[in-house]
Short mmCIF file of C-alpha atoms and ligand atoms in Angstrom, two decimals:
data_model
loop_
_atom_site.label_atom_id
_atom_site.label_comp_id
_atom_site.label_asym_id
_atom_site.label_seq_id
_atom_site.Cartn_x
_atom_site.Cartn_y
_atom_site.Cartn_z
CA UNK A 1 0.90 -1.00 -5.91
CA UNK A 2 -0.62 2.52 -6.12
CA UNK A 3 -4.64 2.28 -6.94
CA UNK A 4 -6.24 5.45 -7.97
CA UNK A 5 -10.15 5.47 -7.17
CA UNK A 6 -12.48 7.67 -8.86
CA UNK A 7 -15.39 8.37 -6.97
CA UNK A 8 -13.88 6.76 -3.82
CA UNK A 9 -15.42 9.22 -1.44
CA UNK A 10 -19.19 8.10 -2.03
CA UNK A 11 -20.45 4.92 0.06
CA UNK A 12 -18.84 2.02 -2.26
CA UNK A 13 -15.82 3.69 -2.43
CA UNK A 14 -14.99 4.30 0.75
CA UNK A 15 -15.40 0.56 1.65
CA UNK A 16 -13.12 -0.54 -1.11
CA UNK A 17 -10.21 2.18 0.10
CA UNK A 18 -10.22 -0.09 4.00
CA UNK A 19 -9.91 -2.79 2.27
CA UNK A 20 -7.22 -1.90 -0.28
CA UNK A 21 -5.59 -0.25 2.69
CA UNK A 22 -6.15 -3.25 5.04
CA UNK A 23 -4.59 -5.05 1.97
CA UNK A 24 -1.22 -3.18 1.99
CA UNK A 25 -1.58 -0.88 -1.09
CA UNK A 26 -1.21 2.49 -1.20
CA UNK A 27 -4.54 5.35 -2.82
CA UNK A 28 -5.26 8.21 -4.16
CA UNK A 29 -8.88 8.95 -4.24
CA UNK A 30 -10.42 11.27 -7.07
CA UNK A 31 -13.55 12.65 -6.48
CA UNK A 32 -15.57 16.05 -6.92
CA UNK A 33 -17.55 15.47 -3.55
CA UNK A 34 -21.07 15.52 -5.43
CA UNK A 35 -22.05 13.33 -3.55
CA UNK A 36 -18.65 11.88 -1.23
CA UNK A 37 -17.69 12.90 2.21
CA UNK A 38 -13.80 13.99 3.25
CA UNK A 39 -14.82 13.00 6.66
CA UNK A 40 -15.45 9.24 5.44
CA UNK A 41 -12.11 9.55 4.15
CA UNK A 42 -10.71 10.52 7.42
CA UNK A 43 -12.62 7.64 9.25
CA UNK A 44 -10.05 5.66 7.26
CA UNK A 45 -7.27 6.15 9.36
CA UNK A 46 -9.53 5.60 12.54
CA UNK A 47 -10.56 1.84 11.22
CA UNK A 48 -7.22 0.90 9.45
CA UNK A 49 -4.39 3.30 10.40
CA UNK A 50 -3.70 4.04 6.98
CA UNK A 51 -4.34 7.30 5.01
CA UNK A 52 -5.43 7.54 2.19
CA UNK A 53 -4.35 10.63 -0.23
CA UNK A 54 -7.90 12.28 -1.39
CA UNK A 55 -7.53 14.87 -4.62
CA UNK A 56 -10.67 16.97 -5.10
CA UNK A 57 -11.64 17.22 -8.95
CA UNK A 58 -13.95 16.18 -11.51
CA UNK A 59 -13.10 13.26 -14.07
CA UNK A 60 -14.47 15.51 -16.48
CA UNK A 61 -11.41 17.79 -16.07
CA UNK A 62 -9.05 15.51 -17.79
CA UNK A 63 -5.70 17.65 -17.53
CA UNK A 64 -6.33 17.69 -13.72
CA UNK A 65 -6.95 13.96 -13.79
CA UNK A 66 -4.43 13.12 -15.57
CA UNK A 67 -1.74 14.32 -13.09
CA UNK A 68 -3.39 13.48 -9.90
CA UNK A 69 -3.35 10.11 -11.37
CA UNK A 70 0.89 10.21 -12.05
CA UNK A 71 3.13 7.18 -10.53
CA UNK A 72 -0.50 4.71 -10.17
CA UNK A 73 -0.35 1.29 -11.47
CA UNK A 74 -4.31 0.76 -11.55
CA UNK A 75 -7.62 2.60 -11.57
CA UNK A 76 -10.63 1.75 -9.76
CA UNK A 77 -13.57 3.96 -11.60
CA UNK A 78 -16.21 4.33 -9.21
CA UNK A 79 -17.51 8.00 -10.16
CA UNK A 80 -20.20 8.59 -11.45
CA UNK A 81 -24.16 9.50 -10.42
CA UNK A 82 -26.92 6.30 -10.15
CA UNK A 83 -30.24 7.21 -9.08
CA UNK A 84 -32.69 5.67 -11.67
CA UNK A 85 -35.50 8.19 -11.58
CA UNK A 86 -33.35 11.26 -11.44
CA UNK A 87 -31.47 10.01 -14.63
CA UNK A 88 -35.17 9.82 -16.34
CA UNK A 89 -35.45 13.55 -15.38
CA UNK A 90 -32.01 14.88 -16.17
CA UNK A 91 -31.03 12.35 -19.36
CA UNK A 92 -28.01 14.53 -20.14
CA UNK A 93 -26.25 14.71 -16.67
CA UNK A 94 -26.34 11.53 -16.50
CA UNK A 95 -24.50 10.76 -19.77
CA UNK A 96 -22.39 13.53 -19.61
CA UNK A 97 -21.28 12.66 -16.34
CA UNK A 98 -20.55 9.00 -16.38
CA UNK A 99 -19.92 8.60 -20.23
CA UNK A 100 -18.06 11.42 -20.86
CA UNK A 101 -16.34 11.10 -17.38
CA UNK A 102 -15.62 8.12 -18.18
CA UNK A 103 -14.09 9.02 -21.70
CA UNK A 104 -11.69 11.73 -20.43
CA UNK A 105 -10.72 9.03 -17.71
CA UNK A 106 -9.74 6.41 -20.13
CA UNK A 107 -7.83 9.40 -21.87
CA UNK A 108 -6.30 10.50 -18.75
CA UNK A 109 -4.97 6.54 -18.28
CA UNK A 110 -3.73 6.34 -21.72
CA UNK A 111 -1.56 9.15 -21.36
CA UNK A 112 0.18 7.77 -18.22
CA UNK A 113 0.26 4.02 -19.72
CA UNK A 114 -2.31 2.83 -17.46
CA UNK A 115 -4.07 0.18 -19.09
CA UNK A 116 -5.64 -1.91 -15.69
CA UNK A 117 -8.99 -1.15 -14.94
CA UNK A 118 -11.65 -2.36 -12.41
CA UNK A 119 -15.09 -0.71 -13.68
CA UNK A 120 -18.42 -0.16 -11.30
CA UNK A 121 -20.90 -1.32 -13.50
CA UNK A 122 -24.68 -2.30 -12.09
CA UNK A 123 -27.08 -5.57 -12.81
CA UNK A 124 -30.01 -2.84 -14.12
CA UNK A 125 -27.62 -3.45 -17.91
CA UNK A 126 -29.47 -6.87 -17.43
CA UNK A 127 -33.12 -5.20 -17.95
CA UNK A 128 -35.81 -7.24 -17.68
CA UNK A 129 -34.70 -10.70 -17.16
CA UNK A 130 -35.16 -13.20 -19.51
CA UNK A 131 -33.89 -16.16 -17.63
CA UNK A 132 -32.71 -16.27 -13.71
CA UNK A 133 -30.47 -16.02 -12.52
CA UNK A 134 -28.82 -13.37 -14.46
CA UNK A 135 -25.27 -14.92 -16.06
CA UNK A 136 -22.92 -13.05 -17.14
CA UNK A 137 -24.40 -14.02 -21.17
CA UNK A 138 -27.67 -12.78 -20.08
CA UNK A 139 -28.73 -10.15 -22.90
CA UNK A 140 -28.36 -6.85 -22.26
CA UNK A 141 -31.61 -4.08 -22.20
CA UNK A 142 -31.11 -1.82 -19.70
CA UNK A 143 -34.40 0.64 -19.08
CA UNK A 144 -33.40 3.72 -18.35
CA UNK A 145 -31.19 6.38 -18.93
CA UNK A 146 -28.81 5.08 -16.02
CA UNK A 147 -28.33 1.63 -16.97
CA UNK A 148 -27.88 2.68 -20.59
CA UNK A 149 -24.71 5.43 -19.48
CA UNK A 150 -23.69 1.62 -18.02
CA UNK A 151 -24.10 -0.48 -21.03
CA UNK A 152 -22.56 2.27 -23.32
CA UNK A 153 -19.33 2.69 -20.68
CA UNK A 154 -18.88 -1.72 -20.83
CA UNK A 155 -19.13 -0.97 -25.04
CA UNK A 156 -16.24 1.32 -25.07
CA UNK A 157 -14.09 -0.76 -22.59
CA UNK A 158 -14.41 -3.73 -24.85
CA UNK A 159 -14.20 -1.28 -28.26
CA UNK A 160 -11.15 -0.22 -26.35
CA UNK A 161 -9.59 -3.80 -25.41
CA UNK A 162 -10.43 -4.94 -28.98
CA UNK A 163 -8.52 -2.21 -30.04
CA UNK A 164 -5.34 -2.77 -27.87
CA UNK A 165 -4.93 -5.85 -26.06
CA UNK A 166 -2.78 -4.99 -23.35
CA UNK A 167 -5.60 -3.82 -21.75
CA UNK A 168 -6.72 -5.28 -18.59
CA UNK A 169 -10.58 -4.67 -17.72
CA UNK A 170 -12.54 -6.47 -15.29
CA UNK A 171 -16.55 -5.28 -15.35
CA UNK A 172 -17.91 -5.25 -12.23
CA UNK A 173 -22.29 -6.11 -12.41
CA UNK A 174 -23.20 -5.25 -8.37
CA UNK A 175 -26.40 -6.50 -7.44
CA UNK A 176 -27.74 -4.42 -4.59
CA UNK A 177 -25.14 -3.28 -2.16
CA UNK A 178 -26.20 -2.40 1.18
CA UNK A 179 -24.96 -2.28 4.71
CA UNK A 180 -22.13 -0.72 6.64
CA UNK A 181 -18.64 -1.19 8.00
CA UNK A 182 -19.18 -3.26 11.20
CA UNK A 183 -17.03 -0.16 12.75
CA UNK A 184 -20.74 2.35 11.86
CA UNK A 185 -18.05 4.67 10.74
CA UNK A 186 -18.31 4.78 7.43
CA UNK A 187 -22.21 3.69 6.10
CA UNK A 188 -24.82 5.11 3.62
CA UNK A 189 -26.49 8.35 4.53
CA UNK A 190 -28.14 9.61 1.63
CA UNK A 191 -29.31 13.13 1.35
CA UNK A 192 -32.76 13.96 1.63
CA UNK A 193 -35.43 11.05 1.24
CA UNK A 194 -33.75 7.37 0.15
CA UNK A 195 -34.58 6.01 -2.75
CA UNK A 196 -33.28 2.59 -1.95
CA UNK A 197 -35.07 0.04 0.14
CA UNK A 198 -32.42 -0.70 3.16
CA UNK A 199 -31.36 2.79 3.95
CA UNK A 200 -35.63 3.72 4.22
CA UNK A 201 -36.18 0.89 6.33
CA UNK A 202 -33.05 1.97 8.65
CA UNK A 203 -34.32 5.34 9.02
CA UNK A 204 -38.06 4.37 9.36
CA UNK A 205 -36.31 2.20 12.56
CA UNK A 206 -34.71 5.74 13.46
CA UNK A 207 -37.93 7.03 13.54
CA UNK A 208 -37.35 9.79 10.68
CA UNK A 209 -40.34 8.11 8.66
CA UNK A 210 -43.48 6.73 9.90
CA UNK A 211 -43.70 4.21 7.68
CA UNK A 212 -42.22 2.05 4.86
CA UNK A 213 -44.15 1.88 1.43
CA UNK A 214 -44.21 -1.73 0.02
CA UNK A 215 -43.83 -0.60 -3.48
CA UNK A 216 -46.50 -3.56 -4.44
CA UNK A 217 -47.65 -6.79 -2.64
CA UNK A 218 -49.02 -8.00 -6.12
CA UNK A 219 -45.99 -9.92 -7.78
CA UNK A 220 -45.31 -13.43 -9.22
CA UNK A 221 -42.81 -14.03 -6.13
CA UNK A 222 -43.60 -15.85 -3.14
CA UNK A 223 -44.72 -13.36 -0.37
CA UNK A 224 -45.81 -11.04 -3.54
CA UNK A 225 -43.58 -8.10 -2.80
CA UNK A 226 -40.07 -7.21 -5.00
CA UNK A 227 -37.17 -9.74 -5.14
CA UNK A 228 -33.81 -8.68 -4.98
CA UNK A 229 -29.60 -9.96 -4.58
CA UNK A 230 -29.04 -7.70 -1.75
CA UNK A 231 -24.71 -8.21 -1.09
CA UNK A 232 -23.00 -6.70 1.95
CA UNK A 233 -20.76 -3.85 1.26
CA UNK A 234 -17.57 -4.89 2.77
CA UNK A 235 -18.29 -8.67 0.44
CA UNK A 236 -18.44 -6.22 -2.42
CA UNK A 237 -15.19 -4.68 -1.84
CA UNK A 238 -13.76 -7.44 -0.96
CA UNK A 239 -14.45 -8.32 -4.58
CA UNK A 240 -12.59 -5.45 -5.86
CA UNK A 241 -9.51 -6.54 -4.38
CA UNK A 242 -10.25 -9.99 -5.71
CA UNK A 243 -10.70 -8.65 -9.08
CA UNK A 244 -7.43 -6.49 -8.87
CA UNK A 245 -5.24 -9.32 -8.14
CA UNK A 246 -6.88 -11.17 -10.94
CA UNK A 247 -5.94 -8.79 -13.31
CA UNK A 248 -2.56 -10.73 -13.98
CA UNK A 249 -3.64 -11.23 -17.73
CA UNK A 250 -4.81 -8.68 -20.50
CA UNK A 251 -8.85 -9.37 -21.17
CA UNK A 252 -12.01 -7.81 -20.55
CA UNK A 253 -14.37 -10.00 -18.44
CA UNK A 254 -17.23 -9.11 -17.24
CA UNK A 255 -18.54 -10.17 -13.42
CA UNK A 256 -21.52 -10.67 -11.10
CA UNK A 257 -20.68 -9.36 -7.91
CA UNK A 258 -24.23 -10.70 -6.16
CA UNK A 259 -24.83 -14.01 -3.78
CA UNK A 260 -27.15 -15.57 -5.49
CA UNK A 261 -30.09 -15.64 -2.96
CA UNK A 262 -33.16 -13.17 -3.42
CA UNK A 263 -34.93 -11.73 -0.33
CA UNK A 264 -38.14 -10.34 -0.95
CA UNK A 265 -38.83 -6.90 0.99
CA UNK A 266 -41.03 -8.08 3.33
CA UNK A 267 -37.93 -10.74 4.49
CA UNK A 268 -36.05 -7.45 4.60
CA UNK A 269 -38.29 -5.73 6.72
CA UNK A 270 -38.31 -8.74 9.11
CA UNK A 271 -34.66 -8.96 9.51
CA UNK A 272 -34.20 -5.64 10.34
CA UNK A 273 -36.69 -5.69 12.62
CA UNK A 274 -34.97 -8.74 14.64
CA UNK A 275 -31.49 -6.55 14.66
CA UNK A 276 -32.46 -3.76 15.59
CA UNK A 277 -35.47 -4.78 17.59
CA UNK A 278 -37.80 -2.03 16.57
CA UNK A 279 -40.67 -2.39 14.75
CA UNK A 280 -40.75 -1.57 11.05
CA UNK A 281 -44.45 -0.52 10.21
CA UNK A 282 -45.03 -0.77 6.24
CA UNK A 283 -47.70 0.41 4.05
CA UNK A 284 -48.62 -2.24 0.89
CA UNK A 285 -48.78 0.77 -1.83
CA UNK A 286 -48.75 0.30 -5.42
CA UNK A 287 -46.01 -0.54 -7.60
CA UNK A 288 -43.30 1.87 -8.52
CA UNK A 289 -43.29 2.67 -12.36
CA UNK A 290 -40.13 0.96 -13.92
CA UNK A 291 -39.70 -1.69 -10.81
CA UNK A 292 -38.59 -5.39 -12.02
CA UNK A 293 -40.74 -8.36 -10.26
CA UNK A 294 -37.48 -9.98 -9.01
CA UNK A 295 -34.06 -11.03 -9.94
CA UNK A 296 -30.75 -12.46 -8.83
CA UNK A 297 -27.30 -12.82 -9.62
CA UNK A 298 -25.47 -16.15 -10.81
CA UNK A 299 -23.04 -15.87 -8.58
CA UNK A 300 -20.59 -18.41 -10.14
CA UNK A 301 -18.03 -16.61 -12.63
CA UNK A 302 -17.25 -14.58 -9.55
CA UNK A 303 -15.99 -17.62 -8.15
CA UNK A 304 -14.53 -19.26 -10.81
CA UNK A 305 -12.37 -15.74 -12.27
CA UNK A 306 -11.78 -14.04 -8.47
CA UNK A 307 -11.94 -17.11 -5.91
CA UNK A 308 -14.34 -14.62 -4.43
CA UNK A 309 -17.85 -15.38 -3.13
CA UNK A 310 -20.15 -13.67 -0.44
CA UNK A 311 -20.25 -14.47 2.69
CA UNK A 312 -22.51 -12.12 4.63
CA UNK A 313 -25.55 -12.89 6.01
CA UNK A 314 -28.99 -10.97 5.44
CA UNK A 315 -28.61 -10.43 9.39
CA UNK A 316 -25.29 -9.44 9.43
CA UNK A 317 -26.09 -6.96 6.37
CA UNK A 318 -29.01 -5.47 9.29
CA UNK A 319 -27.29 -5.54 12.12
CA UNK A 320 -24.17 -3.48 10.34
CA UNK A 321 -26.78 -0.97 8.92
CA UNK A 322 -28.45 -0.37 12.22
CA UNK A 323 -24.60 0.14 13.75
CA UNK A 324 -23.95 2.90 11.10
CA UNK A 325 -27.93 4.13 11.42
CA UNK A 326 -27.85 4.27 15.41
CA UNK A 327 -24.53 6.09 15.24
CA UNK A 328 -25.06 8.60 13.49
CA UNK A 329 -28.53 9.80 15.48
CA UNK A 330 -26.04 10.55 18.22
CA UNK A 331 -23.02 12.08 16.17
CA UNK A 332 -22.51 15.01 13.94
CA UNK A 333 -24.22 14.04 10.34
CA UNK A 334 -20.97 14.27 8.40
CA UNK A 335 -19.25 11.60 10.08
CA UNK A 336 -20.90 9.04 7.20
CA UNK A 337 -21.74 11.50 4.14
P1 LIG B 401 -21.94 7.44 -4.36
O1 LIG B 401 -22.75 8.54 -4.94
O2 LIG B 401 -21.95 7.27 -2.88
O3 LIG B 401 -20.43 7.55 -4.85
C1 LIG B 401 -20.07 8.09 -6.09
C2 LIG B 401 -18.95 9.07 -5.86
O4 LIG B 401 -18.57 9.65 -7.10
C3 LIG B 401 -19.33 10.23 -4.94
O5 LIG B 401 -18.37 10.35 -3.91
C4 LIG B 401 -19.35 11.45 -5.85
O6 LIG B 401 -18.97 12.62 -5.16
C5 LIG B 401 -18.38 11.04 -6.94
N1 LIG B 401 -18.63 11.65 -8.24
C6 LIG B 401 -19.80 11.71 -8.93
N2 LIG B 401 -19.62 12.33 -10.10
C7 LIG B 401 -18.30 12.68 -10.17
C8 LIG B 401 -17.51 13.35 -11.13
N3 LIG B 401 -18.04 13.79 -12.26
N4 LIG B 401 -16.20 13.51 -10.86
C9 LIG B 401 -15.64 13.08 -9.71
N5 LIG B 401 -16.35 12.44 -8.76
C10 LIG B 401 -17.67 12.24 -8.98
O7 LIG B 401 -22.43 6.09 -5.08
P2 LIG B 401 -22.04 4.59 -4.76
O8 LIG B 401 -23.27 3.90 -4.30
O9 LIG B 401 -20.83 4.53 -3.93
O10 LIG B 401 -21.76 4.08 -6.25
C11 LIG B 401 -20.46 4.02 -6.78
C12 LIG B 401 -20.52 3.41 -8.17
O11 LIG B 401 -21.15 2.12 -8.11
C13 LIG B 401 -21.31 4.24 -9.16
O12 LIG B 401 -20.67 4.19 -10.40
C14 LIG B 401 -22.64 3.52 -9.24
O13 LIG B 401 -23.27 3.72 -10.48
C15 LIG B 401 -22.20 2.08 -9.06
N6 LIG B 401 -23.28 1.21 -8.54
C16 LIG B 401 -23.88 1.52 -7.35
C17 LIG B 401 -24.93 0.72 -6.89
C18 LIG B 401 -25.62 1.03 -5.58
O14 LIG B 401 -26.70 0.46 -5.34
N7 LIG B 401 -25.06 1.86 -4.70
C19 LIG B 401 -25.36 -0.38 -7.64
C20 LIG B 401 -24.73 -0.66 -8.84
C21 LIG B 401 -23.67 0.14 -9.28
N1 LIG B 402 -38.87 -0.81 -2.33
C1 LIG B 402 -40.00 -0.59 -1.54
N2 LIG B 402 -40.06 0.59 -0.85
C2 LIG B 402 -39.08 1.54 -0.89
C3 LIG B 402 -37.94 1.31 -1.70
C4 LIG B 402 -37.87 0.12 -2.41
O1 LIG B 402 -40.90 -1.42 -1.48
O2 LIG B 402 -39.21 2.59 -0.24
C5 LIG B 402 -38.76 -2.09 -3.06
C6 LIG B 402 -38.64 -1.95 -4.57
O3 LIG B 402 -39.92 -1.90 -5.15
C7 LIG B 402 -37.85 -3.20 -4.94
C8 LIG B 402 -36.93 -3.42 -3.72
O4 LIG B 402 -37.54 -2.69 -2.65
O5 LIG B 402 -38.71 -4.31 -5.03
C9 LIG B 402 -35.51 -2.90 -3.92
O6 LIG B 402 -35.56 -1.53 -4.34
P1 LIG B 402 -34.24 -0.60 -4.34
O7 LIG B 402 -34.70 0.75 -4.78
O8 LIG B 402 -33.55 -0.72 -3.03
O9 LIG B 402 -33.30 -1.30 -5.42
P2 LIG B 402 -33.50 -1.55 -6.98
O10 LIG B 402 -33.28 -3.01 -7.21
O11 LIG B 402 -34.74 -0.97 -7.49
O12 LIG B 402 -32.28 -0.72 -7.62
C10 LIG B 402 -30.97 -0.69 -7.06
C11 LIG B 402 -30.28 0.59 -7.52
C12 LIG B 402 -30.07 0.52 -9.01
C13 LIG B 402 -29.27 -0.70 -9.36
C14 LIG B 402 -29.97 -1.94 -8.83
C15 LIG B 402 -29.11 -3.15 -9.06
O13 LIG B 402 -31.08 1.73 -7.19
O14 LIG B 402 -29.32 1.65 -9.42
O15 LIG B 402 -30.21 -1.80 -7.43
O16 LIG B 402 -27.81 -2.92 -8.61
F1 LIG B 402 -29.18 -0.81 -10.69
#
């Protein structure tokens, strides 16, 4: 099978194509490089021997889309942006990007009769939780602009299944991804300052920050600081291949991609401290505006649908971060993004 992969340049994506291609199929990554690396895509060939074919292009330019995509059998729609605060800021990019994208993509796929679809969606459609762990059922509030371009995108795909029922859509609800390849040849490097807890912490161990801010020691969880589902990145796309090959049936369905356990950030801090055996000084500041006490994934659907389940450790999720972190002190930047 031929799986086309918007967005399959950026950090997730580039994890899912060595699997796929570890897997035996064959890709064709879409992506505009916003925010995606071509040399990540050539690290693919270094860690599985495989290529992978990469088209540059936006998924707002359906016509373009639409014929890179010629001859696949299934779409894996990654693209899109995510940062929280930034989608407070710029509202409109945000929907334009990922809802509209995603509109000319589902276009695009009618067009070639492509009707099998694995969609990135993200736990923030949960909002704030009103039981835990967050099933599948849990009702859906997102809280900002992002999560809402996330909850519209699931709307359409079941509008769109409802509507035709060959369709074959599996949602995808990721917890919080985070670590590397244990190669460190393809990892997160985000531009400018991180947003995201793990990729902070590896670079405060780099010694690129001082310090970590605690974003709030004050919370109803047990050590007081922010609880979270952190999932390795090469679990997670195992998952996608998991999903794929569930796909046998036409439905919708969506699925927790999470393990189940919470870590607070001070466990975080700890365990990357004990693999990568520098010290990780922190700073108890206060909260971040928007910032959920804790949550957690019920991991169990995943299980029960895709025969999938983590099975990373919150070391092993360190130790492959600090890999990826200490490489790329010593090597040219692009070689992650
Ligand atoms: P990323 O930014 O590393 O990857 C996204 C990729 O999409 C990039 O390569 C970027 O160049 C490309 N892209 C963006 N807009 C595009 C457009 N209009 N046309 C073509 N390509 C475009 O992000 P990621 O962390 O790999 O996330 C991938 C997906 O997973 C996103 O949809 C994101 O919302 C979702 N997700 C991520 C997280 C997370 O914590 N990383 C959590 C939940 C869900
Ligand atoms: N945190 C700090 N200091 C930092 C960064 C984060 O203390 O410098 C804390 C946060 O307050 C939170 C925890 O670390 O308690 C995790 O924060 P992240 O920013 O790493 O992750 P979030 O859970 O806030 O959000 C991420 C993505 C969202 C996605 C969500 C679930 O940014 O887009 O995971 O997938 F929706």
């Amino acid at each position: 099978m031929k799986i086309f992969i918007t967005g399959g340049a950026g950090y997730i994506g580039t994890h899912i194509c060595v699997e796929l291609l570890q897997t035996g199929y064959d890709i064709v990554v879409y992506d505009n490089l916003s925010n995606g690396s071509t040399e990540a895509i050539h690290q693919l060939k270094t860690i599985t021997g495989k290529t992978a074919v990469l088209i540059i292009g936006d998924i707002r330019d359906e016509a373009r889309m639409s014929e890179a995509m010629r001859g696949c059998d299934a779409v894996i729609h990654l693209a899109g942006l995510k940062a929280v605060g930034e989608s407070v800021e710029k509202p409109l990019d945000y929907y334009d990007n990922n809802v509209h994208g995603t509109l000319c993509l589902l276009r695009a796929m009618q067009a070639n009769n492509i009707k099998t679809l694995v969609f990135s969606s993200s736990a923030t459609v949960y909002g704030d939780p009103v039981k835990l762990p967050f099933s599948e059922s849990h009702p859906l509030q997102p809280t900002n602009p992002y999560g809402k371009t996330k909850l519209v995108i699931e709307d359409i795909l079941r509008d769109l299944y409802h509507s035709d029922s060959k369709w074959k859509i599996v949602i995808l609800r990721y917890f919080n991804p985070v670590g590397a390849h244990p190669s460190g040849l393809i990892g997160e490097d985000p531009l400018g300052i991180p947003n995201n807890l793990m990729p902070f912490i590896a670079q405060v161990a780099a010694g690129k920050h001082k310090f970590l801010n605690v974003y709030g020691d004050d919370y109803p969880t047990p050590d007081g600081t922010g609880v979270r589902d952190y999932i390795h990145i090469v679990d997670l796309a195992q998952g996608h291949v998991k999903a794929l090959e569930a796909l046998s049936v036409p439905q919708c369905t969506p699925i927790n991609l999470g393990t189940g356990q919470g870590y607070s950030v001070l466990d975080l801090v700890k365990a990357f401290s004990n693999a990568s055996g520098k010290e990780i000084p922190y700073e108890i500041v206060p909260r971040r505006a928007g910032d959920i006490a804790e949550f957690y994934a019920d991991p169990s659907l995943a299980q029960k649908i895709l025969k999938w389940s983590a099975s990373k450790t919150l070391d092993d999720m360190c130790r492959d971060t600090w890999n990826f972190q200490s490489k790329i002190k010593c090597v040219p930047k692009s070689v992650g993004k």
